[in-house]
Short mmCIF file of C-alpha atoms and ligand atoms in Angstrom, two decimals:
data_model
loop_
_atom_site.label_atom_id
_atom_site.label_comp_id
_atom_site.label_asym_id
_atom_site.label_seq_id
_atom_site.Cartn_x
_atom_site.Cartn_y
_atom_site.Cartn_z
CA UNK A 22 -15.12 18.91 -13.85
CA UNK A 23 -14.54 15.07 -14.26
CA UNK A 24 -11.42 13.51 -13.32
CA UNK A 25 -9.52 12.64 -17.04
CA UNK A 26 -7.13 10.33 -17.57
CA UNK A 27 -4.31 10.91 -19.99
CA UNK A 28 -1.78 8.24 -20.87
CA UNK A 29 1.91 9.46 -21.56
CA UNK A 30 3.39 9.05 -24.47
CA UNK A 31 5.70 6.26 -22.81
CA UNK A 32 5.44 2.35 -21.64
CA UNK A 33 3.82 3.53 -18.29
CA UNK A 34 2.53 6.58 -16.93
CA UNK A 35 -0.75 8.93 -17.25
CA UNK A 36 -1.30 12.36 -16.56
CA UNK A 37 -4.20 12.76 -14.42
CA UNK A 38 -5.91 16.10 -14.60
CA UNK A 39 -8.90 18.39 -13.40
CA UNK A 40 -8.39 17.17 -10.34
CA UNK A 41 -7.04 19.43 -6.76
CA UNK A 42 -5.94 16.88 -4.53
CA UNK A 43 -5.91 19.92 -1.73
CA UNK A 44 -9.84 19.25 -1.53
CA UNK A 45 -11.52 15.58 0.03
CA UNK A 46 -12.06 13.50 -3.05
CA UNK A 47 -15.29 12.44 -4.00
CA UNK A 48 -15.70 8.40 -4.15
CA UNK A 49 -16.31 8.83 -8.02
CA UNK A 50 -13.02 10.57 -8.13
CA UNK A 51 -11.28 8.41 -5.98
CA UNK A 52 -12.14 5.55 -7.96
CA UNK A 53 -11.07 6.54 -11.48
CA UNK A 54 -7.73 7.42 -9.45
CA UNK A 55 -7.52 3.92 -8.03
CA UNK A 56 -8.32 2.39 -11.44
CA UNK A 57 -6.24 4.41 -13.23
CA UNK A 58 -3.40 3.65 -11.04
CA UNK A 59 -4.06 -0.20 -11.63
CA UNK A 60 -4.17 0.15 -15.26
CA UNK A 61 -0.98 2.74 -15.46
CA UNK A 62 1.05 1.72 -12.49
CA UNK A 63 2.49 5.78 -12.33
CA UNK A 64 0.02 8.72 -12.60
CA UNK A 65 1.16 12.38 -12.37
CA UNK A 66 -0.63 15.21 -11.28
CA UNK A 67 0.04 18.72 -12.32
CA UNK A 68 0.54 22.01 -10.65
CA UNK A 69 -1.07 21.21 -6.50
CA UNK A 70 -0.65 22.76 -4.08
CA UNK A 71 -0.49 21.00 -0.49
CA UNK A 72 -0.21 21.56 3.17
CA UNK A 73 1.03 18.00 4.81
CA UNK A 74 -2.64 17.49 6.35
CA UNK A 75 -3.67 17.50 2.83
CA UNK A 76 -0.99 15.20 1.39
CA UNK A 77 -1.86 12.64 4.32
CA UNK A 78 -5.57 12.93 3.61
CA UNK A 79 -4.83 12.27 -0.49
CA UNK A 80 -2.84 9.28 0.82
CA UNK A 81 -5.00 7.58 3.57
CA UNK A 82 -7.76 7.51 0.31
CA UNK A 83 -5.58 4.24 -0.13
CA UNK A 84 -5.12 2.74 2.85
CA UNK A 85 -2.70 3.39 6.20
CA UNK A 86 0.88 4.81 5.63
CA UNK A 87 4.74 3.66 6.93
CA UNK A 88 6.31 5.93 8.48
CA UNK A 89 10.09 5.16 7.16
CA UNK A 90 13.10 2.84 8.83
CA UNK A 91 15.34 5.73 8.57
CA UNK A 92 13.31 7.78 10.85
CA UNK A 93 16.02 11.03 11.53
CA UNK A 94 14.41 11.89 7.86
CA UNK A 95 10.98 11.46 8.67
CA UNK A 96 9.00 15.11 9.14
CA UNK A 97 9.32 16.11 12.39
CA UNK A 98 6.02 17.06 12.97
CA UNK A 99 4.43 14.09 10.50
CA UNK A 100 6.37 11.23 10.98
CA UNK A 101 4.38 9.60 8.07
CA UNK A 102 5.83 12.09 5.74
CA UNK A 103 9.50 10.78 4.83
CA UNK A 104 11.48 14.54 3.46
CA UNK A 105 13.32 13.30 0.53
CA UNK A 106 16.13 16.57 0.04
CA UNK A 107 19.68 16.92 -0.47
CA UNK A 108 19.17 20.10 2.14
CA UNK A 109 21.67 20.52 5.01
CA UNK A 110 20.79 22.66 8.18
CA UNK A 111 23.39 22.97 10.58
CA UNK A 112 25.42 20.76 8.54
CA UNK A 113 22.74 18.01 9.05
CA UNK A 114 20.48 16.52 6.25
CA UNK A 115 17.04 17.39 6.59
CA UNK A 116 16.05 14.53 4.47
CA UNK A 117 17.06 11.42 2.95
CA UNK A 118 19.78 12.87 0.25
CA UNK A 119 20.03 9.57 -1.60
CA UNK A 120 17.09 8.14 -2.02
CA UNK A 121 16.51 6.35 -5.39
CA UNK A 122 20.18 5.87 -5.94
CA UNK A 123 19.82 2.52 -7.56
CA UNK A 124 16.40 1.09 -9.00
CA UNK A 125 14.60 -0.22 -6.44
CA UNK A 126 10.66 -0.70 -5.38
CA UNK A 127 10.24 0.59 -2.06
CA UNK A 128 10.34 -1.22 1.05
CA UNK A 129 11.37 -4.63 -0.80
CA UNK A 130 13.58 -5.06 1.93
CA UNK A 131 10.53 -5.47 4.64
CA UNK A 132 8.77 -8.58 5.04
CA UNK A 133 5.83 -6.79 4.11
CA UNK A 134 6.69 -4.25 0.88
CA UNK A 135 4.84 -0.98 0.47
CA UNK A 136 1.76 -0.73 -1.95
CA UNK A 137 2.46 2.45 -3.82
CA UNK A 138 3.85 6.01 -3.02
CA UNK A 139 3.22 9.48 -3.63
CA UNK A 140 5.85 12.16 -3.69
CA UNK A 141 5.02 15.66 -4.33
CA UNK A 142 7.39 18.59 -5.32
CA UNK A 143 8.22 21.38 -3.51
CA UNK A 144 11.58 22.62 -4.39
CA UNK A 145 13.14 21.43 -8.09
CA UNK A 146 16.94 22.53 -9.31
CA UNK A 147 17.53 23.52 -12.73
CA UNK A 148 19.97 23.84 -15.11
CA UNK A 149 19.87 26.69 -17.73
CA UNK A 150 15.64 26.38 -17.50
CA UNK A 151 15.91 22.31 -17.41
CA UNK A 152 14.72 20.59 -14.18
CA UNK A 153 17.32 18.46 -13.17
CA UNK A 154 16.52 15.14 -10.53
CA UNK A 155 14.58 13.27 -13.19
CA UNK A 156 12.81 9.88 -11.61
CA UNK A 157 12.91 7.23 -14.08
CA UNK A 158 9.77 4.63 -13.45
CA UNK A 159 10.12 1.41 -14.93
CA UNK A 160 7.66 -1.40 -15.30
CA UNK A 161 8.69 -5.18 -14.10
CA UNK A 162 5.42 -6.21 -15.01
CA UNK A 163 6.79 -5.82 -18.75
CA UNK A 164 10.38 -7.03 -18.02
CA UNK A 165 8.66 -10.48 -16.76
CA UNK A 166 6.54 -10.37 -20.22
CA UNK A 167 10.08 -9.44 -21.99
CA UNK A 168 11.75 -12.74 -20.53
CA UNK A 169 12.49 -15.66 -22.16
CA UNK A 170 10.39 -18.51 -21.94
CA UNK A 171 13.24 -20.83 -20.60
CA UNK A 172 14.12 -17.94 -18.16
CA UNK A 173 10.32 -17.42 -16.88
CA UNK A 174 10.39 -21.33 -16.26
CA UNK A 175 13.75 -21.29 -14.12
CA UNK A 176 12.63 -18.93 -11.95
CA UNK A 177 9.28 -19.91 -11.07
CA UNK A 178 9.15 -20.76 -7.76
CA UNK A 179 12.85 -19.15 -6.64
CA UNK A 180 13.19 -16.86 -4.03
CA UNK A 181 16.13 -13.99 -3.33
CA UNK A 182 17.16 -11.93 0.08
CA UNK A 183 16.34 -8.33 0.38
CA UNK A 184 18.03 -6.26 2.14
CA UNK A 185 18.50 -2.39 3.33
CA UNK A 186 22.05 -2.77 4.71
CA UNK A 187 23.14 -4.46 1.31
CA UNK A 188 21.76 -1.10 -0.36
CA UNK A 189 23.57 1.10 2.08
CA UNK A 190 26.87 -1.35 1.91
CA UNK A 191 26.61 -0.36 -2.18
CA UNK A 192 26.38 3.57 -1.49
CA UNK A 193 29.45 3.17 0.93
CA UNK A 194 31.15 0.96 -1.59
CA UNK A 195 30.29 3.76 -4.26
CA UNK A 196 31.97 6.38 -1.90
CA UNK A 197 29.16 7.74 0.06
CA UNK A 198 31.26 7.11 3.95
CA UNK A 199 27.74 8.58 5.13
CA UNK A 200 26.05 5.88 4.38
CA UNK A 201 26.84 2.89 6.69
CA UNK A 202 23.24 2.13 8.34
CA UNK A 203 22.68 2.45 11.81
CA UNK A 204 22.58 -0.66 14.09
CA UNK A 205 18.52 0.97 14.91
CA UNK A 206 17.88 0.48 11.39
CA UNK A 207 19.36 -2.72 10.90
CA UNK A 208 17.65 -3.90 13.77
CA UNK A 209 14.22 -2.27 12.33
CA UNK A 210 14.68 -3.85 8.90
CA UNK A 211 16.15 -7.07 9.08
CA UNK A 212 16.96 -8.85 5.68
CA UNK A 213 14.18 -11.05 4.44
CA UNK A 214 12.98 -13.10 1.82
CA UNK A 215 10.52 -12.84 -1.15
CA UNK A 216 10.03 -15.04 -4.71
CA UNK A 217 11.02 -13.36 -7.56
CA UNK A 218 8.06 -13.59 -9.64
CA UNK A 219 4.80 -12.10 -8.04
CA UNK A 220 1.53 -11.83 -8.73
CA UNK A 221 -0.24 -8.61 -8.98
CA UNK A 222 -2.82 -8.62 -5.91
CA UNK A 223 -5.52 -6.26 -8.79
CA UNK A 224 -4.19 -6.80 -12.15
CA UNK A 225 -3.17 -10.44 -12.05
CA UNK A 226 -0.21 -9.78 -13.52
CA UNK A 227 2.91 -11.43 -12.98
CA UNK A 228 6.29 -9.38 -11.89
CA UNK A 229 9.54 -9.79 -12.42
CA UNK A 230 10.59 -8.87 -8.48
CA UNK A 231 14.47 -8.24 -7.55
CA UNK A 232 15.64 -4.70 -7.90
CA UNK A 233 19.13 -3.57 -8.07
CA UNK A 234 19.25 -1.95 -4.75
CA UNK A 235 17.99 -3.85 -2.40
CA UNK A 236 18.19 -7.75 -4.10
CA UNK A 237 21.05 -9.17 -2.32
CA UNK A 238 21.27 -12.49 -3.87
CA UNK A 239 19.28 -15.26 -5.04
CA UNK A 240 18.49 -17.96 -2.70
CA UNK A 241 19.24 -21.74 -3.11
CA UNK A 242 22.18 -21.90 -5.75
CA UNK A 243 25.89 -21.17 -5.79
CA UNK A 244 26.38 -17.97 -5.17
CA UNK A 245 28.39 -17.05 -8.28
CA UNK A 246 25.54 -18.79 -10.34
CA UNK A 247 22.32 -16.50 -8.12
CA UNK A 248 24.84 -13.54 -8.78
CA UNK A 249 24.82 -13.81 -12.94
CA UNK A 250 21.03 -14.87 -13.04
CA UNK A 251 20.38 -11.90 -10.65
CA UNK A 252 22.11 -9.57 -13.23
CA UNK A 253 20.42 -11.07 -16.16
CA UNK A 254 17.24 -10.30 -14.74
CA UNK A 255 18.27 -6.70 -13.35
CA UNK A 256 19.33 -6.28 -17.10
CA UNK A 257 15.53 -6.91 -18.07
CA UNK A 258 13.96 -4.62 -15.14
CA UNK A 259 15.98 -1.22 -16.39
CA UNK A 260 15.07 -1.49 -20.18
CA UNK A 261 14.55 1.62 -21.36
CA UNK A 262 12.21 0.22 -23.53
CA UNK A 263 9.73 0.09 -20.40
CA UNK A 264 10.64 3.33 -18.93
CA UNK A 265 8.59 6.69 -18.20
CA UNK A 266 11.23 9.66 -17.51
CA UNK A 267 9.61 12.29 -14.93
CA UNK A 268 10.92 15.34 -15.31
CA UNK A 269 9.94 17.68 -12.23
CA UNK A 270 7.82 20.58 -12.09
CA UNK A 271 7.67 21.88 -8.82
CA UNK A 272 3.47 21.10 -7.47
CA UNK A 273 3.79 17.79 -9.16
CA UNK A 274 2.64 14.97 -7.34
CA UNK A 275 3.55 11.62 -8.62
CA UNK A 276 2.16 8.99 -7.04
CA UNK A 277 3.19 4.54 -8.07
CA UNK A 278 2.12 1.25 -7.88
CA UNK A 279 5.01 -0.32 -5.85
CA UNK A 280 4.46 -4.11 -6.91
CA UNK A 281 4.63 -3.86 -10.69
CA UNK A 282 7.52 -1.09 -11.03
CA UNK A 283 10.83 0.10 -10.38
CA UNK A 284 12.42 3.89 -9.65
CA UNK A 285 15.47 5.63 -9.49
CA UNK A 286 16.30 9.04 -8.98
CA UNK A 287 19.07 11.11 -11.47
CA UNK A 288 21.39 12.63 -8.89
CA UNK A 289 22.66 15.31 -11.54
CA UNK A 290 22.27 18.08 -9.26
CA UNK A 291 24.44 19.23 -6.21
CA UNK A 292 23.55 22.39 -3.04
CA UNK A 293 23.13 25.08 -3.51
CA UNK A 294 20.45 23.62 -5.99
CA UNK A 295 17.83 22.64 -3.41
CA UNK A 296 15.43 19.53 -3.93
CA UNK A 297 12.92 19.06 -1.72
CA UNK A 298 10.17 16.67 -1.63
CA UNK A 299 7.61 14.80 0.76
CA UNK A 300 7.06 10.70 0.38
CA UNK A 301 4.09 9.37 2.20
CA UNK A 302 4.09 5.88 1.70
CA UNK A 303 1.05 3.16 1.92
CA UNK A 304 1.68 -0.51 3.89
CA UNK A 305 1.23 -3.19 1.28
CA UNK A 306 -0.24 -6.71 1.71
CA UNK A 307 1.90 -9.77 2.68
CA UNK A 308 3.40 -11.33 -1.00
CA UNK A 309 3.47 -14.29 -1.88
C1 SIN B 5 12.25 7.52 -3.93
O1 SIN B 5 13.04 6.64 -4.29
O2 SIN B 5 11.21 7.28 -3.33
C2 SIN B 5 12.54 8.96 -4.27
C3 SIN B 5 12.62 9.18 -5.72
C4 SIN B 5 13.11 10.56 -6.04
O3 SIN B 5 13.79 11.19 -5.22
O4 SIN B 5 12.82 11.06 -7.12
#
């Protein structure tokens, strides 16, 4: 059966189907995947079924993986594979319980910013037959298109601080004591610097790059001034008008295009309703 691609009825997003990603892709596969992931920026894939050696071997198709900052959620066994769960054994986590709490692209706090990831589902909650933990995917190629021509212009060439410890300093301030980050991780991801308007390395296209997570502040202005362009822009970046809603199915594997969108995660569900997924994520390029 050939690979089909089927766009969702939504901004971004396609269904991909006939297509097990358990088996080694063929290259004529693999490439209507890769183009399909340029052209849609989030593709979905229905009802797999996946050991982790088969999740890894999907993911290497597109280059080499991070294994996560915040490695006490990394698999034990696959340290590439980041368990995203709101599980608790032995009154630990077993995963990273908050991930997605804010929009965010991943990694935009590292110099170098992942490319894309892939996070299948293995355990979903529900509510009364409705999955709950929605991902919402939004494109910031769009919200740069959406933008003002005056705004596009004072932004060119600006540049804001990223940072992991300002996301975790927001979860404490929003009354998760859990969350303070550890002096290994703040060592591990330092705060660092990007422009807010990038380039697509593929499509060309140009991004609209700060995210409410991890954007700490824009650079090279008062501060008060960087903090109400900052949430102008975040205003732009969580439109709805540019937004695919994922709702779960457990075997779904979603997989994104890091650069040109944003994600967060619906946190509508509480233990003992389980969620339980596996990230692998793939190193990006140095931006510009
Ligand atoms: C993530 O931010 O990578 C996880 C999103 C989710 O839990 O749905």
């Amino acid at each position: 059966m050939t690979v089909t691609i089927r766009p969702m009825d939504a901004p971004i997003g396609a269904e991909v189907q006939n297509v097990d990603l358990a088996q080694d892709l063929d290259g004529e596969s693999f490439r209507t995947i890769e183009a399909a992931l340029a052209e849609h920026s989030v593709l979905v894939f229905r009802d797999q079924n996946l050991t982790e050696d088969q999740q890894l071997r999907f993911s290497r198709r597109f280059g080499d993986l991070e294994a996560h900052v915040l490695s006490q959620y990394n698999h034990p066994k696959h340290p590439e594979i980041l368990i995203v769960s709101n599980v608790k054994e032995n009154g630990e986590h077993i995963g990273i319980y908050d991930a997605g709490r804010y929009w965010h692209t991943d990694l935009s706090y590292m110099a170098v910013p992942s490319k894309g990831s892939i996070l299948y589902a293995i355990e979903i909650p529900h509510k009364d037959g409705e999955p709950l933990g929605d991902t919402l995917f939004a494109s910031s190629a769009a919200a740069y298109d959406a933008l003002p021509d005056d705004t596009k212009a004072r932004i060119d060439g600006l540049s804001a601080l990223y940072s992991l410890d300002h996301r975790h300093k927001k979860l404490v301030a929003d009354g998760d004591a859990e969350a303070v980050l550890s002096d290994e991780a703040k060592t591990k991801a330092p705060e660092c610097v990007h422009h807010i308007v990038q380039r697509h390395p593929v499509t060309g296209r140009k991004i609209l790059y700060v995210n409410e997570g991890q954007t700490a502040g824009i650079l090279d202005m008062p501060a008060e001034e960087g903090q109400a362009l900052l949430k102008e822009l975040l205003s732009y970046c969580s439109d709805a008008s540019r937004v695919y809603r994922h709702k779960w199915r457990v075997g779904d594997v979603v997989m994104w295009d890091n650069l040109p969108t944003q994600h967060l995660a619906i946190a509508d569900y509480e233990l003992p309703d389980r969620r339980y997924l596996w990230r692998t994520t793939l190193r990006g390029q140095p931006m510009g």
